[in-house]
Amino acid sequence: MVNQKTQGSAKRILVTGGAGFLGSHLCDALLARGDEVLCIDNFVTGSRKNIYHILDNPNFELLRHDVTFPLYVEVDEIYNLACPASPVHYQADPVQTIKTSVVGAINMLGLAKRLHIPILQASTSEVYGDPQIHPQEEGYWGHVNPIGLRSCYDEGKRTAETLFMDYHRQHHLDVKIIRIFNTYGPRMSTHDGRVVSNFIVQALQGKPITIFGDGTQTRSFCFYSDLIAGFLSMMASPQSFTGPCNIGNPIEFTMIELAQQVLDLTGSQSKLIHMPLPQDDPRQRRPDIALAQNRLKWDPVISLREGLKETIAYFRALLG
């Protein structure tokens, strides 16, 4: 069933976690195309600074709310981004993290079911765990430790995917699932523990750059604007296409290669130091994006060097 309000007019769209790094950029993109946005956030990891520039926009509404509690609003689409996404934040309160993923998904799916509207889940490459196949494609079930330090996030997101697909099969709900691979850019927190922000902040402050393990582990880095384009393309795809669908940049870098690029672009003299590898930290991570290319006609366009320049400029201004 299609909500009649969405036909031939601007949509009213709910973005959970809308004051976060990615959520705020999604709000910007939706407003820019003429939609109304209802942003909800409990501000545990989100920041008002990320949305200051749109608070006066007549098409933007902010509601402080925790998705682990039911929400009764009238909207045309839901993007469910609410959840701490960096190890530092999601391990700080692991019980709340898994509640946000699971109970939050139940509440948002219930809202979508009541309104008969599409809902998109921002899942993660962490559902693949420490993968035993490379690159990772959507048919791979993953290699995840269910009782480790990262499980609150990994298993929370895996359970959310289960819920989305069960609501789709049982209630014929229009669901979309994307699996986000390492994304970076302006509005990342200076203290969120993610590798790109860590390296940039350490380099700008002249502190040693901390590399966990020997630095040969790999990640694939997607600039935020490419990811947001993937969000919009996924939501606009036919109802028959639920995903999961990988959204990420398939070009792979070692941690040492990333550190060297950051040093080069910042002009920092910071030294590299090595620390023990955290528990269950994946050795390699690269998305197979054939599905996104074929079904969404989506490809990332921003190179790591280009994206790092913009991100470094943001942090340089932020740190003064």
Short mmCIF file of N, CA, C and O in Angstrom, two decimals, residues 156-219:
data_model
loop_
_atom_site.label_atom_id
_atom_site.label_comp_id
_atom_site.label_asym_id
_atom_site.label_seq_id
_atom_site.Cartn_x
_atom_site.Cartn_y
_atom_site.Cartn_z
N GLY A 156 23.39 -6.42 17.42
CA GLY A 156 22.23 -5.53 17.41
C GLY A 156 21.80 -5.19 15.99
O GLY A 156 20.61 -5.23 15.65
N LYS A 157 22.77 -4.89 15.14
CA LYS A 157 22.47 -4.57 13.75
C LYS A 157 22.00 -5.80 12.98
O LYS A 157 21.13 -5.71 12.10
N ARG A 158 22.58 -6.96 13.30
CA ARG A 158 22.14 -8.19 12.63
C ARG A 158 20.68 -8.51 13.00
O ARG A 158 19.88 -8.88 12.14
N THR A 159 20.34 -8.34 14.27
CA THR A 159 18.96 -8.58 14.70
C THR A 159 18.01 -7.58 14.07
O THR A 159 16.88 -7.93 13.69
N ALA A 160 18.44 -6.33 13.94
CA ALA A 160 17.60 -5.32 13.29
C ALA A 160 17.31 -5.74 11.85
O ALA A 160 16.18 -5.59 11.37
N GLU A 161 18.31 -6.26 11.14
CA GLU A 161 18.07 -6.74 9.78
C GLU A 161 17.03 -7.87 9.78
O GLU A 161 16.16 -7.93 8.91
N THR A 162 17.14 -8.78 10.76
CA THR A 162 16.16 -9.87 10.88
C THR A 162 14.75 -9.30 11.04
O THR A 162 13.80 -9.74 10.37
N LEU A 163 14.61 -8.34 11.93
CA LEU A 163 13.31 -7.73 12.17
C LEU A 163 12.76 -7.08 10.91
O LEU A 163 11.56 -7.20 10.58
N PHE A 164 13.61 -6.37 10.19
CA PHE A 164 13.15 -5.71 8.96
C PHE A 164 12.63 -6.73 7.96
O PHE A 164 11.57 -6.53 7.35
N MET A 165 13.37 -7.81 7.78
CA MET A 165 12.93 -8.80 6.80
C MET A 165 11.69 -9.56 7.28
O MET A 165 10.83 -9.92 6.45
N ASP A 166 11.56 -9.78 8.58
CA ASP A 166 10.36 -10.45 9.09
C ASP A 166 9.13 -9.56 8.94
O ASP A 166 8.03 -10.04 8.62
N TYR A 167 9.28 -8.25 9.19
CA TYR A 167 8.16 -7.34 8.96
C TYR A 167 7.80 -7.30 7.47
O TYR A 167 6.62 -7.19 7.12
N HIS A 168 8.79 -7.40 6.63
CA HIS A 168 8.53 -7.41 5.19
C HIS A 168 7.75 -8.66 4.78
O HIS A 168 6.76 -8.57 4.06
N ARG A 169 8.19 -9.82 5.27
CA ARG A 169 7.54 -11.07 4.89
C ARG A 169 6.17 -11.24 5.55
O ARG A 169 5.22 -11.67 4.92
N GLN A 170 6.09 -10.87 6.84
CA GLN A 170 4.85 -11.11 7.58
C GLN A 170 3.81 -10.03 7.35
O GLN A 170 2.61 -10.32 7.26
N HIS A 171 4.27 -8.78 7.25
CA HIS A 171 3.32 -7.66 7.15
C HIS A 171 3.38 -6.95 5.79
O HIS A 171 2.71 -5.93 5.62
N HIS A 172 4.21 -7.47 4.87
CA HIS A 172 4.33 -6.89 3.53
C HIS A 172 4.77 -5.43 3.59
O HIS A 172 4.35 -4.60 2.76
N LEU A 173 5.60 -5.12 4.56
CA LEU A 173 6.09 -3.76 4.72
C LEU A 173 7.19 -3.47 3.70
O LEU A 173 8.00 -4.34 3.39
N ASP A 174 7.19 -2.26 3.19
CA ASP A 174 8.20 -1.82 2.23
C ASP A 174 9.47 -1.44 3.00
O ASP A 174 9.55 -0.36 3.59
N VAL A 175 10.44 -2.36 3.04
CA VAL A 175 11.66 -2.13 3.79
C VAL A 175 12.85 -2.05 2.85
O VAL A 175 12.87 -2.64 1.76
N LYS A 176 13.88 -1.31 3.31
CA LYS A 176 15.15 -1.18 2.61
C LYS A 176 16.27 -1.36 3.64
O LYS A 176 16.20 -0.77 4.72
N ILE A 177 17.29 -2.13 3.28
CA ILE A 177 18.43 -2.32 4.17
C ILE A 177 19.71 -2.01 3.41
O ILE A 177 19.97 -2.61 2.35
N ILE A 178 20.49 -1.07 3.91
CA ILE A 178 21.82 -0.85 3.34
C ILE A 178 22.87 -1.15 4.40
O ILE A 178 22.66 -0.92 5.59
N ARG A 179 23.98 -1.70 3.96
CA ARG A 179 25.11 -2.00 4.85
C ARG A 179 26.21 -1.00 4.57
O ARG A 179 26.84 -1.01 3.50
N ILE A 180 26.43 -0.13 5.54
CA ILE A 180 27.38 0.97 5.39
C ILE A 180 28.79 0.47 5.69
O ILE A 180 29.05 -0.11 6.76
N PHE A 181 29.71 0.75 4.77
CA PHE A 181 31.13 0.51 5.02
C PHE A 181 31.78 1.83 5.44
O PHE A 181 31.25 2.90 5.14
N ASN A 182 32.92 1.74 6.10
CA ASN A 182 33.57 2.90 6.72
C ASN A 182 33.34 4.20 5.97
O ASN A 182 33.79 4.35 4.83
N THR A 183 32.65 5.12 6.61
CA THR A 183 32.33 6.40 6.01
C THR A 183 32.93 7.52 6.86
O THR A 183 33.01 7.42 8.08
N TYR A 184 33.37 8.59 6.20
CA TYR A 184 34.06 9.67 6.90
C TYR A 184 33.68 10.99 6.26
O TYR A 184 33.08 11.04 5.18
N GLY A 185 34.06 12.08 6.93
CA GLY A 185 33.82 13.41 6.38
C GLY A 185 33.57 14.43 7.47
O GLY A 185 33.63 14.12 8.67
N PRO A 186 33.30 15.67 7.08
CA PRO A 186 32.98 16.73 8.05
C PRO A 186 31.82 16.33 8.95
O PRO A 186 30.92 15.59 8.53
N ARG A 187 31.87 16.81 10.19
CA ARG A 187 30.91 16.56 11.27
C ARG A 187 31.18 15.28 12.04
O ARG A 187 30.43 14.94 12.95
N MET A 188 32.23 14.55 11.68
CA MET A 188 32.65 13.48 12.57
C MET A 188 33.10 14.11 13.89
O MET A 188 33.60 15.24 13.92
N SER A 189 32.95 13.37 14.97
CA SER A 189 33.37 13.86 16.28
C SER A 189 34.88 13.73 16.42
O SER A 189 35.49 12.81 15.87
N THR A 190 35.48 14.65 17.15
CA THR A 190 36.93 14.60 17.38
C THR A 190 37.33 13.46 18.30
O THR A 190 38.50 13.09 18.35
N HIS A 191 36.37 12.90 19.02
CA HIS A 191 36.70 11.87 20.03
C HIS A 191 35.87 10.60 19.84
O HIS A 191 35.61 9.90 20.81
N ASP A 192 35.49 10.30 18.60
CA ASP A 192 34.63 9.13 18.42
C ASP A 192 35.40 7.82 18.24
O ASP A 192 34.80 6.75 18.17
N GLY A 193 36.71 7.91 18.12
CA GLY A 193 37.50 6.69 18.06
C GLY A 193 37.59 6.06 16.70
O GLY A 193 38.22 5.01 16.54
N ARG A 194 36.97 6.65 15.68
CA ARG A 194 37.08 6.09 14.33
C ARG A 194 38.44 6.47 13.73
O ARG A 194 38.99 7.52 14.01
N VAL A 195 38.93 5.61 12.87
CA VAL A 195 40.32 5.73 12.46
C VAL A 195 40.61 7.02 11.69
O VAL A 195 41.64 7.66 11.92
N VAL A 196 39.72 7.45 10.81
CA VAL A 196 39.99 8.66 10.03
C VAL A 196 40.05 9.88 10.94
O VAL A 196 41.00 10.67 10.88
N SER A 197 39.05 10.05 11.79
CA SER A 197 39.06 11.20 12.70
C SER A 197 40.22 11.12 13.69
O SER A 197 40.86 12.14 13.99
N ASN A 198 40.51 9.92 14.19
CA ASN A 198 41.65 9.75 15.10
C ASN A 198 42.94 10.23 14.46
O ASN A 198 43.70 11.02 15.05
N PHE A 199 43.22 9.73 13.26
CA PHE A 199 44.48 10.07 12.60
C PHE A 199 44.58 11.56 12.30
O PHE A 199 45.63 12.17 12.50
N ILE A 200 43.48 12.15 11.83
CA ILE A 200 43.50 13.57 11.48
C ILE A 200 43.71 14.43 12.72
O ILE A 200 44.56 15.35 12.72
N VAL A 201 42.97 14.17 13.77
CA VAL A 201 43.09 14.97 14.99
C VAL A 201 44.49 14.82 15.59
O VAL A 201 45.12 15.81 16.00
N GLN A 202 45.01 13.60 15.65
CA GLN A 202 46.35 13.39 16.18
C GLN A 202 47.39 14.13 15.34
O GLN A 202 48.31 14.75 15.88
N ALA A 203 47.24 14.07 14.02
CA ALA A 203 48.20 14.74 13.13
C ALA A 203 48.15 16.25 13.31
O ALA A 203 49.19 16.92 13.40
N LEU A 204 46.94 16.82 13.36
CA LEU A 204 46.80 18.27 13.50
C LEU A 204 47.30 18.77 14.84
O LEU A 204 47.77 19.91 14.96
N GLN A 205 47.21 17.94 15.85
CA GLN A 205 47.67 18.33 17.20
C GLN A 205 49.12 17.95 17.45
O GLN A 205 49.64 18.19 18.54
N GLY A 206 49.76 17.35 16.45
CA GLY A 206 51.17 16.98 16.60
C GLY A 206 51.41 15.82 17.54
O GLY A 206 52.53 15.62 18.02
N LYS A 207 50.36 15.04 17.78
CA LYS A 207 50.49 13.89 18.67
C LYS A 207 50.85 12.64 17.85
O LYS A 207 50.64 12.61 16.64
N PRO A 208 51.41 11.62 18.49
CA PRO A 208 51.69 10.38 17.76
C PRO A 208 50.41 9.80 17.17
O PRO A 208 49.35 9.84 17.79
N ILE A 209 50.51 9.27 15.97
CA ILE A 209 49.37 8.62 15.33
C ILE A 209 49.33 7.17 15.78
O ILE A 209 50.30 6.41 15.59
N THR A 210 48.23 6.79 16.40
CA THR A 210 48.09 5.47 17.01
C THR A 210 47.57 4.47 15.99
O THR A 210 46.44 4.60 15.50
N ILE A 211 48.38 3.48 15.69
CA ILE A 211 47.98 2.40 14.79
C ILE A 211 47.85 1.12 15.61
O ILE A 211 48.80 0.72 16.29
N PHE A 212 46.68 0.52 15.55
CA PHE A 212 46.46 -0.73 16.28
C PHE A 212 46.93 -1.90 15.44
O PHE A 212 46.66 -1.97 14.24
N GLY A 213 47.67 -2.81 16.06
CA GLY A 213 48.23 -3.94 15.33
C GLY A 213 49.43 -3.49 14.51
O GLY A 213 50.04 -2.44 14.77
N ASP A 214 49.75 -4.27 13.47
CA ASP A 214 50.92 -3.94 12.65
C ASP A 214 50.60 -2.95 11.54
O ASP A 214 51.50 -2.52 10.80
N GLY A 215 49.33 -2.57 11.41
CA GLY A 215 48.95 -1.56 10.41
C GLY A 215 48.69 -2.11 9.03
O GLY A 215 48.38 -1.35 8.11
N THR A 216 48.76 -3.43 8.88
CA THR A 216 48.48 -4.02 7.56
C THR A 216 47.01 -4.37 7.39
O THR A 216 46.59 -4.75 6.29
N GLN A 217 46.21 -4.26 8.46
CA GLN A 217 44.78 -4.51 8.30
C GLN A 217 44.19 -3.42 7.40
O GLN A 217 44.70 -2.30 7.35
N THR A 218 43.14 -3.76 6.68
CA THR A 218 42.63 -2.86 5.65
C THR A 218 41.20 -2.41 5.93
O THR A 218 40.44 -3.08 6.63
N ARG A 219 40.88 -1.24 5.37
CA ARG A 219 39.52 -0.73 5.34
C ARG A 219 39.30 -0.06 3.99
O ARG A 219 40.25 0.30 3.29
#
